[in-house]
Short mmCIF file of C-alpha atoms in Angstrom, two decimals:
data_model
loop_
_atom_site.label_atom_id
_atom_site.label_comp_id
_atom_site.label_asym_id
_atom_site.label_seq_id
_atom_site.Cartn_x
_atom_site.Cartn_y
_atom_site.Cartn_z
CA MET A 6 -19.62 -29.43 1.27
CA ASN A 7 -22.62 -27.19 1.99
CA SER A 8 -22.67 -23.66 3.34
CA LEU A 9 -21.43 -23.00 6.85
CA SER A 10 -24.93 -22.61 8.27
CA GLN A 11 -26.15 -25.79 6.56
CA VAL A 12 -23.20 -27.82 7.82
CA ARG A 13 -23.75 -26.51 11.34
CA SER A 14 -27.41 -27.50 11.19
CA LEU A 15 -26.52 -31.00 9.99
CA LEU A 16 -23.99 -31.45 12.80
CA VAL A 17 -26.27 -30.18 15.55
CA GLY A 18 -29.10 -32.35 14.23
CA GLY A 19 -26.93 -35.46 14.24
CA ARG A 20 -27.33 -36.05 10.50
CA VAL A 21 -23.60 -35.93 9.87
CA THR A 22 -20.50 -36.27 12.03
CA SER A 23 -17.44 -34.09 12.19
CA ARG A 24 -15.32 -37.13 11.32
CA GLN A 25 -17.32 -37.57 8.11
CA LEU A 26 -16.81 -33.89 7.26
CA ILE A 27 -13.06 -34.10 7.82
CA ILE A 28 -12.73 -37.24 5.70
CA ASP A 29 -14.80 -35.63 2.95
CA SER A 30 -12.69 -32.47 3.15
CA LEU A 31 -9.40 -34.39 2.89
CA ASN A 32 -10.72 -36.48 0.00
CA ARG A 33 -11.76 -33.36 -1.90
CA ILE A 34 -8.41 -31.70 -1.23
CA ASP A 35 -6.63 -34.77 -2.57
CA ALA A 36 -8.87 -34.92 -5.66
CA THR A 37 -8.34 -31.24 -6.52
CA LYS A 38 -4.58 -30.88 -5.98
CA LYS A 39 -4.10 -29.51 -9.49
CA PHE A 40 -5.82 -26.27 -8.44
CA ASN A 41 -3.08 -25.72 -5.81
CA ALA A 42 -5.36 -24.27 -3.14
CA TYR A 43 -3.28 -25.40 -0.16
CA ILE A 44 0.34 -25.03 0.90
CA THR A 45 0.27 -27.08 4.11
CA LEU A 46 -2.24 -29.56 5.55
CA GLU A 47 -2.67 -30.46 9.19
CA ASP A 48 -1.77 -34.03 10.18
CA ARG A 49 -4.59 -36.41 9.24
CA GLU A 50 -4.62 -38.25 12.57
CA LYS A 51 -4.77 -35.00 14.51
CA LEU A 52 -7.68 -33.82 12.39
CA LEU A 53 -9.58 -37.05 12.96
CA ASN A 54 -8.88 -36.97 16.70
CA ASP A 55 -10.12 -33.38 16.89
CA ALA A 56 -13.21 -34.39 14.92
CA ASP A 57 -13.92 -37.28 17.29
CA GLU A 58 -13.70 -34.92 20.28
CA SER A 59 -16.16 -32.57 18.58
CA ASP A 60 -18.50 -35.48 17.86
CA LYS A 61 -18.46 -36.44 21.55
CA ARG A 62 -19.45 -32.92 22.56
CA LEU A 63 -22.17 -32.78 19.92
CA GLN A 64 -23.50 -36.20 20.92
CA HIS A 65 -23.64 -35.15 24.57
CA GLN A 66 -25.55 -32.04 23.57
CA GLN A 67 -28.04 -34.16 21.60
CA GLN A 68 -28.48 -36.66 24.46
CA GLN A 69 -29.18 -33.85 26.90
CA GLN A 70 -31.63 -32.43 24.36
CA GLN A 71 -29.93 -29.10 24.65
CA SER A 72 -31.23 -26.62 22.12
CA GLY A 73 -29.17 -24.05 20.28
CA VAL A 74 -25.49 -24.02 19.40
CA LYS A 75 -22.97 -24.28 22.26
CA ARG A 76 -19.96 -23.45 20.11
CA GLU A 77 -20.70 -21.73 16.81
CA LEU A 78 -18.32 -23.79 14.66
CA GLU A 79 -18.13 -27.08 16.57
CA GLY A 80 -16.59 -29.76 14.34
CA ILE A 81 -16.61 -27.70 11.14
CA PRO A 82 -13.53 -27.82 8.84
CA ILE A 83 -12.15 -24.38 7.94
CA ALA A 84 -9.09 -23.30 5.95
CA VAL A 85 -6.82 -20.38 6.85
CA LYS A 86 -4.63 -18.23 4.62
CA ASP A 87 -0.94 -18.92 5.14
CA ASN A 88 -0.16 -15.49 6.58
CA PHE A 89 -1.90 -16.25 9.89
CA SER A 90 0.29 -17.85 12.55
CA THR A 91 -0.72 -21.39 13.51
CA SER A 92 0.96 -23.07 16.44
CA LYS A 93 2.99 -26.14 15.42
CA LEU A 94 1.85 -25.78 11.79
CA LYS A 95 3.97 -24.16 9.08
CA THR A 96 3.22 -20.54 8.27
CA THR A 97 5.14 -19.58 5.14
CA CYS A 98 3.40 -16.50 3.73
CA ALA A 99 4.12 -18.27 0.41
CA SER A 100 7.73 -17.11 0.66
CA LYS A 101 11.00 -18.99 0.43
CA ILE A 102 12.32 -16.95 3.34
CA LEU A 103 9.67 -18.49 5.64
CA GLU A 104 9.51 -21.86 3.90
CA ASN A 105 10.12 -23.83 7.11
CA TYR A 106 8.86 -21.38 9.73
CA ILE A 107 6.68 -22.98 12.42
CA PRO A 108 5.15 -20.47 14.87
CA SER A 109 4.87 -21.15 18.58
CA PHE A 110 1.48 -19.43 18.89
CA ASP A 111 -1.86 -18.98 17.15
CA ALA A 112 -3.02 -15.73 15.60
CA THR A 113 -6.06 -14.31 17.40
CA VAL A 114 -8.21 -15.17 14.38
CA VAL A 115 -7.06 -18.79 14.60
CA SER A 116 -7.49 -19.02 18.37
CA ARG A 117 -11.03 -17.61 18.14
CA LEU A 118 -11.92 -20.11 15.43
CA LYS A 119 -10.61 -22.94 17.59
CA GLU A 120 -12.42 -21.64 20.68
CA ALA A 121 -15.62 -21.72 18.61
CA GLY A 122 -14.94 -25.39 17.79
CA ALA A 123 -13.60 -25.05 14.24
CA ILE A 124 -11.06 -27.55 12.95
CA ILE A 125 -8.27 -25.97 10.86
CA VAL A 126 -7.60 -28.43 8.02
CA GLY A 127 -4.78 -26.50 6.38
CA LYS A 128 -3.11 -23.31 5.22
CA THR A 129 -4.05 -21.89 1.84
CA ASN A 130 -1.94 -20.56 -1.00
CA MET A 131 -1.43 -16.85 -1.58
CA ASP A 132 0.71 -14.23 -3.26
CA GLU A 133 4.03 -13.90 -1.46
CA PHE A 134 3.56 -11.75 1.66
CA ALA A 135 0.07 -10.95 0.30
CA MET A 136 1.61 -8.81 -2.45
CA GLY A 137 -0.27 -9.51 -5.65
CA SER A 138 -3.64 -9.79 -7.35
CA SER A 139 -3.38 -13.25 -8.89
CA THR A 140 -2.03 -15.75 -6.32
CA SER A 141 0.82 -16.41 -8.72
CA THR A 142 3.74 -14.58 -7.09
CA GLY A 143 4.28 -17.10 -4.28
CA HIS A 144 7.08 -19.62 -3.82
CA PHE A 145 4.70 -22.59 -4.11
CA GLY A 146 3.19 -21.89 -7.52
CA ALA A 147 -0.08 -20.37 -8.68
CA SER A 148 -3.56 -21.30 -7.55
CA ILE A 149 -5.88 -22.08 -10.45
CA ASN A 150 -9.41 -20.73 -10.72
CA PRO A 151 -11.93 -23.64 -10.66
CA TYR A 152 -13.69 -22.03 -13.62
CA SER A 153 -10.69 -22.97 -15.80
CA ARG A 154 -12.40 -25.60 -17.93
CA ASP A 155 -11.09 -25.01 -21.44
CA ALA A 156 -8.19 -27.26 -22.42
CA GLY A 157 -4.85 -25.55 -22.04
CA GLU A 158 -6.31 -22.47 -20.37
CA SER A 159 -5.80 -21.62 -16.71
CA LEU A 160 -7.53 -18.60 -15.23
CA VAL A 161 -6.16 -16.73 -12.22
CA ALA A 162 -7.98 -17.14 -8.93
CA GLY A 163 -7.35 -13.53 -7.97
CA GLY A 164 -5.19 -12.47 -5.07
CA SER A 165 -3.70 -12.30 -2.75
CA SER A 166 -6.09 -14.69 -0.96
CA GLY A 167 -6.73 -16.84 -4.03
CA GLY A 168 -5.99 -20.15 -2.31
CA SER A 169 -8.74 -19.55 0.25
CA ALA A 170 -11.22 -18.67 -2.49
CA VAL A 171 -10.35 -21.79 -4.47
CA ALA A 172 -10.60 -23.96 -1.33
CA VAL A 173 -14.19 -22.83 -0.73
CA LYS A 174 -15.21 -22.93 -4.39
CA LEU A 175 -13.97 -26.52 -4.69
CA ASN A 176 -16.06 -27.44 -1.62
CA THR A 177 -13.04 -28.61 0.37
CA VAL A 178 -14.32 -26.41 3.22
CA SER A 179 -17.44 -24.34 3.85
CA ALA A 180 -15.50 -21.21 4.75
CA ALA A 181 -11.94 -19.93 4.60
CA ILE A 182 -10.06 -17.04 6.16
CA GLY A 183 -8.21 -14.52 4.00
CA SER A 184 -6.68 -11.09 4.45
CA ASP A 185 -7.62 -7.91 2.60
CA THR A 186 -5.18 -5.01 2.27
CA GLY A 187 -6.42 -3.41 -0.96
CA GLY A 188 -8.93 -5.98 -2.20
CA SER A 189 -7.26 -9.32 -1.50
CA VAL A 190 -10.49 -10.98 -0.32
CA ARG A 191 -13.01 -9.17 -2.50
CA GLN A 192 -11.17 -9.61 -5.81
CA PRO A 193 -10.64 -13.41 -5.53
CA ALA A 194 -14.25 -13.71 -4.38
CA ALA A 195 -15.33 -11.93 -7.57
CA TYR A 196 -13.15 -14.12 -9.78
CA CYS A 197 -14.26 -17.37 -8.11
CA GLY A 198 -17.95 -16.57 -7.64
CA LEU A 199 -18.10 -16.34 -3.84
CA LEU A 200 -19.12 -13.92 -1.13
CA GLY A 201 -15.97 -12.24 0.13
CA PHE A 202 -16.24 -9.99 3.20
CA LYS A 203 -13.81 -7.34 4.48
CA PRO A 204 -15.01 -5.91 7.82
CA THR A 205 -14.34 -2.48 9.28
CA TYR A 206 -10.61 -2.00 9.88
CA GLY A 207 -9.79 -2.92 13.47
CA SER A 208 -12.93 -4.94 14.14
CA ILE A 209 -11.03 -8.24 13.78
CA SER A 210 -7.62 -8.54 15.43
CA ARG A 211 -4.47 -8.56 13.31
CA TYR A 212 -2.40 -10.17 16.07
CA GLY A 213 -0.47 -13.06 14.57
CA MET A 214 -1.21 -12.02 10.98
CA ILE A 215 2.07 -11.47 9.15
CA ALA A 216 2.15 -7.79 8.24
CA PHE A 217 2.16 -6.36 4.73
CA ALA A 218 0.79 -2.84 5.34
CA SER A 219 -0.28 -2.53 8.96
CA SER A 220 -2.65 0.43 8.55
CA LEU A 221 -4.53 -1.39 5.79
CA ASP A 222 -4.31 -5.13 6.56
CA THR A 223 -7.71 -6.54 7.52
CA PRO A 224 -8.66 -10.18 8.18
CA GLY A 225 -11.61 -11.26 6.05
CA PHE A 226 -13.24 -14.44 4.80
CA PHE A 227 -14.94 -16.35 1.99
CA VAL A 228 -18.41 -17.88 2.45
CA HIS A 229 -21.56 -18.61 0.46
CA ASN A 230 -24.17 -16.25 1.93
CA ALA A 231 -24.94 -13.50 4.43
CA VAL A 232 -25.91 -15.94 7.20
CA ASP A 233 -22.49 -17.61 6.97
CA ALA A 234 -20.84 -14.19 7.10
CA ALA A 235 -22.82 -13.28 10.23
CA ILE A 236 -21.69 -16.51 11.93
CA LEU A 237 -18.02 -15.73 11.31
CA LEU A 238 -18.39 -12.10 12.34
CA ASP A 239 -19.93 -13.21 15.65
CA VAL A 240 -16.93 -15.49 16.20
CA LEU A 241 -14.13 -13.17 15.07
CA VAL A 242 -15.13 -9.57 15.80
CA GLY A 243 -13.97 -8.10 19.09
CA ARG A 244 -11.31 -6.11 20.91
CA ASP A 245 -7.96 -7.81 21.43
CA CYS A 246 -5.42 -6.50 23.94
CA ASN A 247 -2.64 -7.91 21.73
CA ASP A 248 -3.58 -5.56 18.86
CA SER A 249 -3.53 -1.84 19.62
CA THR A 250 -5.52 -1.10 16.45
CA SER A 251 -8.41 -3.41 17.37
CA ILE A 252 -11.67 -1.80 18.45
CA GLU A 253 -14.90 -2.55 20.27
CA HIS A 254 -17.68 -3.10 17.74
CA PRO A 255 -21.24 -2.09 18.70
CA MET A 256 -22.62 -5.22 17.01
CA GLN A 257 -20.15 -7.66 18.58
CA LYS A 258 -21.84 -11.08 19.02
CA LYS A 259 -25.04 -9.63 17.56
CA PHE A 260 -24.63 -10.05 13.80
CA GLN A 261 -26.79 -13.18 13.51
CA GLN A 262 -29.35 -11.64 15.84
CA TYR A 263 -29.50 -8.50 13.68
CA LEU A 264 -29.82 -10.46 10.45
CA ASN A 265 -32.60 -12.61 11.92
CA SER A 266 -34.45 -9.48 13.01
CA ARG A 267 -34.59 -8.09 9.47
CA ASP A 268 -37.22 -9.09 6.96
CA ASN A 269 -35.71 -11.96 5.01
CA ASN A 270 -37.25 -10.90 1.74
CA GLN A 271 -36.57 -8.70 -1.23
CA ASP A 272 -38.19 -5.57 0.20
CA MET A 273 -35.59 -2.80 -0.01
CA LYS A 274 -37.79 -0.06 1.49
CA GLY A 275 -35.86 2.12 3.88
CA LEU A 276 -32.45 1.39 2.32
CA VAL A 277 -30.65 4.13 0.41
CA PHE A 278 -28.10 2.95 -2.17
CA GLY A 279 -25.47 5.26 -3.61
CA ILE A 280 -24.07 4.85 -7.12
CA PRO A 281 -20.58 6.42 -7.38
CA THR A 282 -20.30 7.77 -10.90
CA ASP A 283 -16.52 8.04 -10.41
CA TYR A 284 -16.26 4.22 -10.53
CA LEU A 285 -17.33 4.11 -14.18
CA VAL A 286 -13.81 3.77 -15.59
CA LYS A 287 -12.82 3.23 -19.20
CA GLU A 288 -11.25 -0.17 -18.42
CA MET A 289 -14.58 -1.64 -17.28
CA ASP A 290 -16.05 -4.64 -19.10
CA PRO A 291 -19.43 -3.79 -20.73
CA GLU A 292 -20.98 -6.90 -19.14
CA ILE A 293 -20.11 -5.62 -15.68
CA ILE A 294 -21.58 -2.21 -16.52
CA ASN A 295 -24.80 -3.91 -17.64
CA LEU A 296 -24.93 -6.02 -14.46
CA TRP A 297 -24.45 -2.87 -12.39
CA ARG A 298 -27.34 -1.13 -14.17
CA GLU A 299 -29.64 -4.16 -14.01
CA THR A 300 -29.02 -4.60 -10.30
CA VAL A 301 -29.76 -0.94 -9.62
CA ASP A 302 -33.04 -1.30 -11.55
CA LEU A 303 -33.99 -4.37 -9.50
CA ILE A 304 -33.20 -2.55 -6.25
CA GLU A 305 -35.50 0.31 -7.27
CA GLN A 306 -38.23 -2.16 -8.25
CA ALA A 307 -37.91 -3.72 -4.78
CA GLY A 308 -38.51 -0.36 -3.11
CA GLY A 309 -34.95 0.77 -2.49
CA LYS A 310 -33.93 4.37 -3.04
CA VAL A 311 -31.02 4.90 -5.44
CA VAL A 312 -29.04 8.13 -5.70
CA ALA A 313 -25.98 9.13 -7.72
CA VAL A 314 -23.07 10.26 -5.55
CA ASP A 315 -19.69 11.86 -6.13
CA LEU A 316 -16.43 10.50 -4.75
CA PRO A 317 -14.14 12.97 -6.52
CA HIS A 318 -10.82 11.78 -5.11
CA THR A 319 -11.32 8.17 -6.21
CA LYS A 320 -9.04 8.70 -9.20
CA TYR A 321 -6.11 9.39 -6.86
CA ALA A 322 -6.72 6.37 -4.61
CA LEU A 323 -4.75 3.80 -6.61
CA PRO A 324 -1.39 5.64 -6.74
CA ALA A 325 -1.78 6.80 -3.13
CA TYR A 326 -2.43 3.23 -2.00
CA TYR A 327 0.64 1.83 -3.71
CA ILE A 328 2.84 4.50 -2.13
CA LEU A 329 1.45 3.91 1.36
CA ALA A 330 1.26 0.11 1.17
CA THR A 331 4.76 -0.32 -0.22
CA SER A 332 6.18 2.15 2.29
CA GLU A 333 4.73 0.13 5.16
CA ALA A 334 5.87 -3.10 3.52
CA SER A 335 9.41 -1.78 3.25
CA SER A 336 9.40 -1.17 6.99
CA ASN A 337 7.62 -4.39 7.97
CA LEU A 338 9.82 -6.65 5.86
CA ALA A 339 13.04 -5.19 7.23
CA ARG A 340 12.82 -7.79 10.02
CA TYR A 341 13.57 -10.65 7.61
CA ASP A 342 17.34 -10.53 7.83
CA GLY A 343 18.40 -14.16 8.26
CA ILE A 344 19.34 -13.57 11.88
CA ARG A 345 16.18 -13.57 13.99
CA TYR A 346 14.06 -16.18 12.19
CA GLY A 347 13.31 -17.56 8.77
CA ALA A 348 15.71 -18.81 6.13
CA SER A 349 19.35 -17.81 6.34
CA THR A 350 22.07 -18.06 3.74
CA SER A 351 25.20 -19.97 4.66
CA GLY A 352 28.81 -18.98 4.08
CA ALA A 353 28.41 -15.22 4.42
CA LYS A 354 31.67 -13.50 5.38
CA SER A 355 30.12 -10.38 6.88
CA LEU A 356 26.86 -9.21 8.43
CA LYS A 357 26.12 -7.04 5.40
CA GLN A 358 26.64 -10.02 3.08
CA GLN A 359 24.38 -12.10 5.35
CA TYR A 360 21.59 -9.55 5.01
CA MET A 361 22.01 -9.09 1.27
CA GLU A 362 22.17 -12.75 0.31
CA THR A 363 19.37 -13.84 2.64
CA ARG A 364 16.97 -11.22 1.32
CA SER A 365 18.04 -11.60 -2.32
CA GLU A 366 17.52 -15.36 -2.21
CA GLY A 367 14.49 -15.36 0.09
CA PHE A 368 12.23 -12.75 -1.53
CA GLY A 369 10.52 -13.09 -4.91
CA ALA A 370 10.46 -10.48 -7.67
CA GLU A 371 7.18 -8.79 -6.71
CA VAL A 372 8.17 -8.44 -3.06
CA LYS A 373 11.53 -6.96 -4.04
CA ARG A 374 9.79 -4.53 -6.38
CA ARG A 375 7.51 -3.28 -3.61
CA ILE A 376 10.32 -3.02 -1.06
CA LEU A 377 12.27 -0.85 -3.50
CA LEU A 378 9.26 1.33 -4.27
CA GLY A 379 8.47 1.76 -0.58
CA THR A 380 12.06 2.51 0.36
CA MET A 381 12.22 5.16 -2.36
CA SER A 382 8.96 6.75 -1.13
CA LEU A 383 10.36 6.98 2.41
CA SER A 384 13.72 8.41 1.37
CA ARG A 385 14.66 11.95 2.34
CA GLY A 386 14.21 13.30 -1.17
CA SER A 387 10.81 11.67 -1.74
CA TYR A 388 9.09 11.63 1.65
CA ASP A 389 7.30 14.97 1.31
CA ASN A 390 6.54 14.63 -2.39
CA TYR A 391 5.20 11.08 -2.21
CA TYR A 392 4.48 9.64 1.22
CA ASN A 393 3.05 12.77 2.83
CA LYS A 394 0.94 13.57 -0.23
CA ALA A 395 -0.36 10.00 -0.32
CA GLN A 396 -1.45 10.37 3.32
CA GLN A 397 -3.26 13.59 2.41
CA ILE A 398 -5.05 11.82 -0.44
CA ARG A 399 -6.06 9.06 1.97
CA ARG A 400 -7.72 11.65 4.18
CA LEU A 401 -9.52 13.19 1.19
CA VAL A 402 -10.80 9.75 0.10
CA SER A 403 -12.10 9.14 3.63
CA ASP A 404 -13.75 12.57 3.66
CA ASP A 405 -15.52 11.74 0.38
CA PHE A 406 -17.05 8.65 1.98
CA ASN A 407 -18.00 10.60 5.13
CA GLN A 408 -19.79 13.15 2.98
CA VAL A 409 -21.84 10.45 1.25
CA PHE A 410 -22.66 8.33 4.31
CA ASN A 411 -23.09 10.96 7.01
CA ARG A 412 -24.35 14.02 5.15
CA GLN A 413 -26.27 12.46 2.27
CA SER A 414 -27.63 9.62 4.47
CA VAL A 415 -26.61 6.85 2.07
CA ASP A 416 -26.67 3.37 3.65
CA ILE A 417 -24.76 1.34 1.07
CA LEU A 418 -22.64 2.11 -1.97
CA ILE A 419 -22.92 -0.39 -4.81
CA THR A 420 -20.09 -0.64 -7.35
CA PRO A 421 -18.33 -3.25 -9.47
CA THR A 422 -15.73 -5.30 -7.57
CA THR A 423 -13.34 -5.54 -10.51
CA PRO A 424 -13.20 -3.81 -13.90
CA SER A 425 -13.19 -7.19 -15.68
CA GLY A 426 -13.42 -10.92 -15.09
CA PRO A 427 -10.56 -13.34 -14.36
CA PHE A 428 -7.73 -13.27 -16.88
CA LYS A 429 -5.50 -16.07 -18.09
CA LEU A 430 -2.57 -17.10 -15.94
CA GLY A 431 0.49 -15.44 -17.45
CA ASP A 432 -1.39 -12.48 -18.91
CA ASN A 433 -1.07 -9.01 -17.36
CA GLN A 434 2.66 -9.43 -16.79
CA ASP A 435 3.07 -5.65 -16.61
CA PRO A 436 2.92 -4.75 -12.88
CA ILE A 437 0.92 -1.60 -13.63
CA ASP A 438 -1.74 -3.64 -15.46
CA MET A 439 -1.89 -5.98 -12.46
CA TYR A 440 -2.25 -3.11 -10.00
CA ILE A 441 -5.23 -1.72 -11.94
CA ASN A 442 -7.22 -4.84 -10.97
CA ASP A 443 -7.58 -3.29 -7.49
CA ILE A 444 -8.91 0.05 -8.69
CA MET A 445 -12.46 -0.62 -7.39
CA THR A 446 -11.55 -2.09 -4.02
CA ILE A 447 -8.74 0.21 -2.86
CA PRO A 448 -10.83 3.29 -1.89
CA ALA A 449 -12.77 1.37 0.79
CA SER A 450 -9.47 -0.02 2.08
CA LEU A 451 -7.93 3.43 2.41
CA ALA A 452 -10.97 4.53 4.43
CA GLY A 453 -11.11 1.32 6.51
CA LEU A 454 -14.74 0.67 5.55
CA PRO A 455 -16.66 -2.63 5.60
CA SER A 456 -17.17 -3.99 2.10
CA ALA A 457 -18.08 -7.20 0.35
CA SER A 458 -18.07 -8.76 -3.09
CA ILE A 459 -21.19 -10.70 -4.07
CA PRO A 460 -21.57 -12.97 -7.14
CA LEU A 461 -24.65 -12.09 -9.18
CA ALA A 462 -24.27 -13.42 -12.73
CA HIS A 463 -22.12 -15.32 -15.20
CA SER A 464 -20.41 -13.88 -18.23
CA GLN A 465 -22.04 -14.69 -21.54
CA SER A 466 -19.44 -12.99 -23.73
CA ASN A 467 -17.61 -16.17 -24.71
CA ASN A 468 -18.31 -19.70 -25.80
CA LYS A 469 -16.72 -21.42 -22.81
CA SER A 470 -18.46 -24.45 -21.40
CA THR A 471 -18.30 -22.76 -18.01
CA PRO A 472 -18.86 -18.98 -18.13
CA THR A 473 -16.97 -17.01 -15.50
CA PRO A 474 -18.70 -15.15 -12.63
CA LEU A 475 -19.56 -11.46 -12.49
CA SER A 476 -19.76 -9.67 -9.14
CA LEU A 477 -20.59 -6.35 -7.54
CA GLN A 478 -19.19 -4.68 -4.43
CA LEU A 479 -21.15 -3.30 -1.49
CA ILE A 480 -19.51 -0.66 0.75
CA GLY A 481 -20.90 0.47 4.09
CA ASN A 482 -20.08 3.20 6.57
CA ARG A 483 -17.57 2.56 9.35
CA LEU A 484 -18.89 0.03 11.92
CA GLN A 485 -21.98 -0.55 9.78
CA ASP A 486 -20.95 -4.09 8.83
CA HIS A 487 -24.44 -5.29 9.78
CA LYS A 488 -25.98 -2.98 7.18
CA VAL A 489 -23.71 -4.52 4.55
CA LEU A 490 -24.91 -7.97 5.65
CA GLU A 491 -28.53 -6.89 5.31
CA ALA A 492 -27.93 -5.53 1.82
CA ILE A 493 -26.12 -8.74 0.82
CA GLN A 494 -29.02 -10.86 2.00
CA LYS A 495 -31.65 -8.79 0.23
CA ILE A 496 -29.80 -8.41 -3.07
CA MET A 497 -28.84 -12.08 -3.24
CA SER A 498 -32.46 -13.07 -2.54
CA LEU A 499 -33.74 -11.24 -5.62
CA ASN A 500 -35.35 -13.70 -8.04
CA ARG A 501 -32.74 -13.09 -10.68
CA TYR A 502 -29.92 -14.18 -8.38
CA ASN A 503 -31.22 -16.57 -5.74
CA ASN A 504 -30.16 -19.69 -7.65
CA PHE A 505 -26.65 -18.50 -8.51
CA TYR A 506 -24.91 -21.37 -6.75
CA ASN A 507 -27.17 -23.93 -8.40
CA GLN A 508 -26.35 -22.76 -11.91
CA ILE A 509 -22.96 -24.39 -11.99
CA ASN A 510 -21.25 -27.33 -10.37
CA ILE A 511 -17.51 -27.15 -9.92
CA ASN A 512 -16.23 -30.67 -9.45
#
């Protein structure tokens, strides 16, 4: 399946039908089951009926010789992470406790996709309750990175939105929705060689997205290029009365227009890129350091201005994040008690036993670990020493970014997305080692800033038949998502990178 913009062009031009796309999507899903990208699929007949209705609307548009796109995503198959509520379709959050939960409503993200004509083919795999960096902590097994080619070796897809990344990389859909709390879209995008976009916090509604850490959770997505990202931003961004944290965005419905108005070339004149020296950590792979340096050189050659910047509180971001996120998770997950909804143990002799057995049986090890950590941080003896101090660090991290963007007039920060490439499934069993995978993405999450991971090269440090991807992260100022899009388009159009997706074919 081609990129979102290419598929849309084919549909509008009558060169392919939505029914053909759905059949192709289902065939690819069936042929790639071993990668475990999906948890639940929509009913085949319903998908085909929806596709036929889209084809009728598209055909009418063609017969009337109507130009332009009436509905941005008419007839296009899209996958959605399994922590977004979908009416009449299971939403499990990859947890045993919600194994058979069927919502009665659509999340705002889902309803906006449907209003734009998209067809939701299924719900993708994830870490349980979005808690993880490998898509291996869920009740339904691990998703496998499509770059896992060597016999007997499975690479992680990244997490927690790994299923969505795998679904796009395997060409089962052109785009997939994920959620990003501390890097859960950007990290899988880096591991699977895709563009992963996390918008400004609040710009896309969280209504109907099952909460992990409410002040950090941000809907995001996986696509192939900046044009695709602009299409989805035009569809999804906007105030929602059902979400008190959602905001009006100055570029709402104007992302494609903005991107089209910019010079679609490699000229970087007028853009100021900041290089945070604090992101050069000892754990970083030398290949990623080299890619970072080479990309900075290419930006300067293309006319961009590059300056070194200081983000001095970056080193405190990781521990602060895990205190804040787990504290919010402890509160949010208190609702899963076996009484109101979700799985419930049978035979309990008291309400306390009901609670204990339901939660002990329903939650996996990583979720339990984070609930305990969060509960401890919120306890009377720890609240001031941990939670309050973590909030203070969050403010200092945000102030660092404000200093760089607003006082030093930097447009975009460019950093690595991850300190290393994808690791083998089963490695990094130590939770602390796993948490370090998010060290590059967490600061932007704490500040609520728009950021994206872009694939720019392949690793050459091994003898694998299929080298793994290497990516960099772009971070913009608050509500400057369009500037991030512009930087993505220009950097990915550089000669060294413009054929990235043609270098490798994942079957």
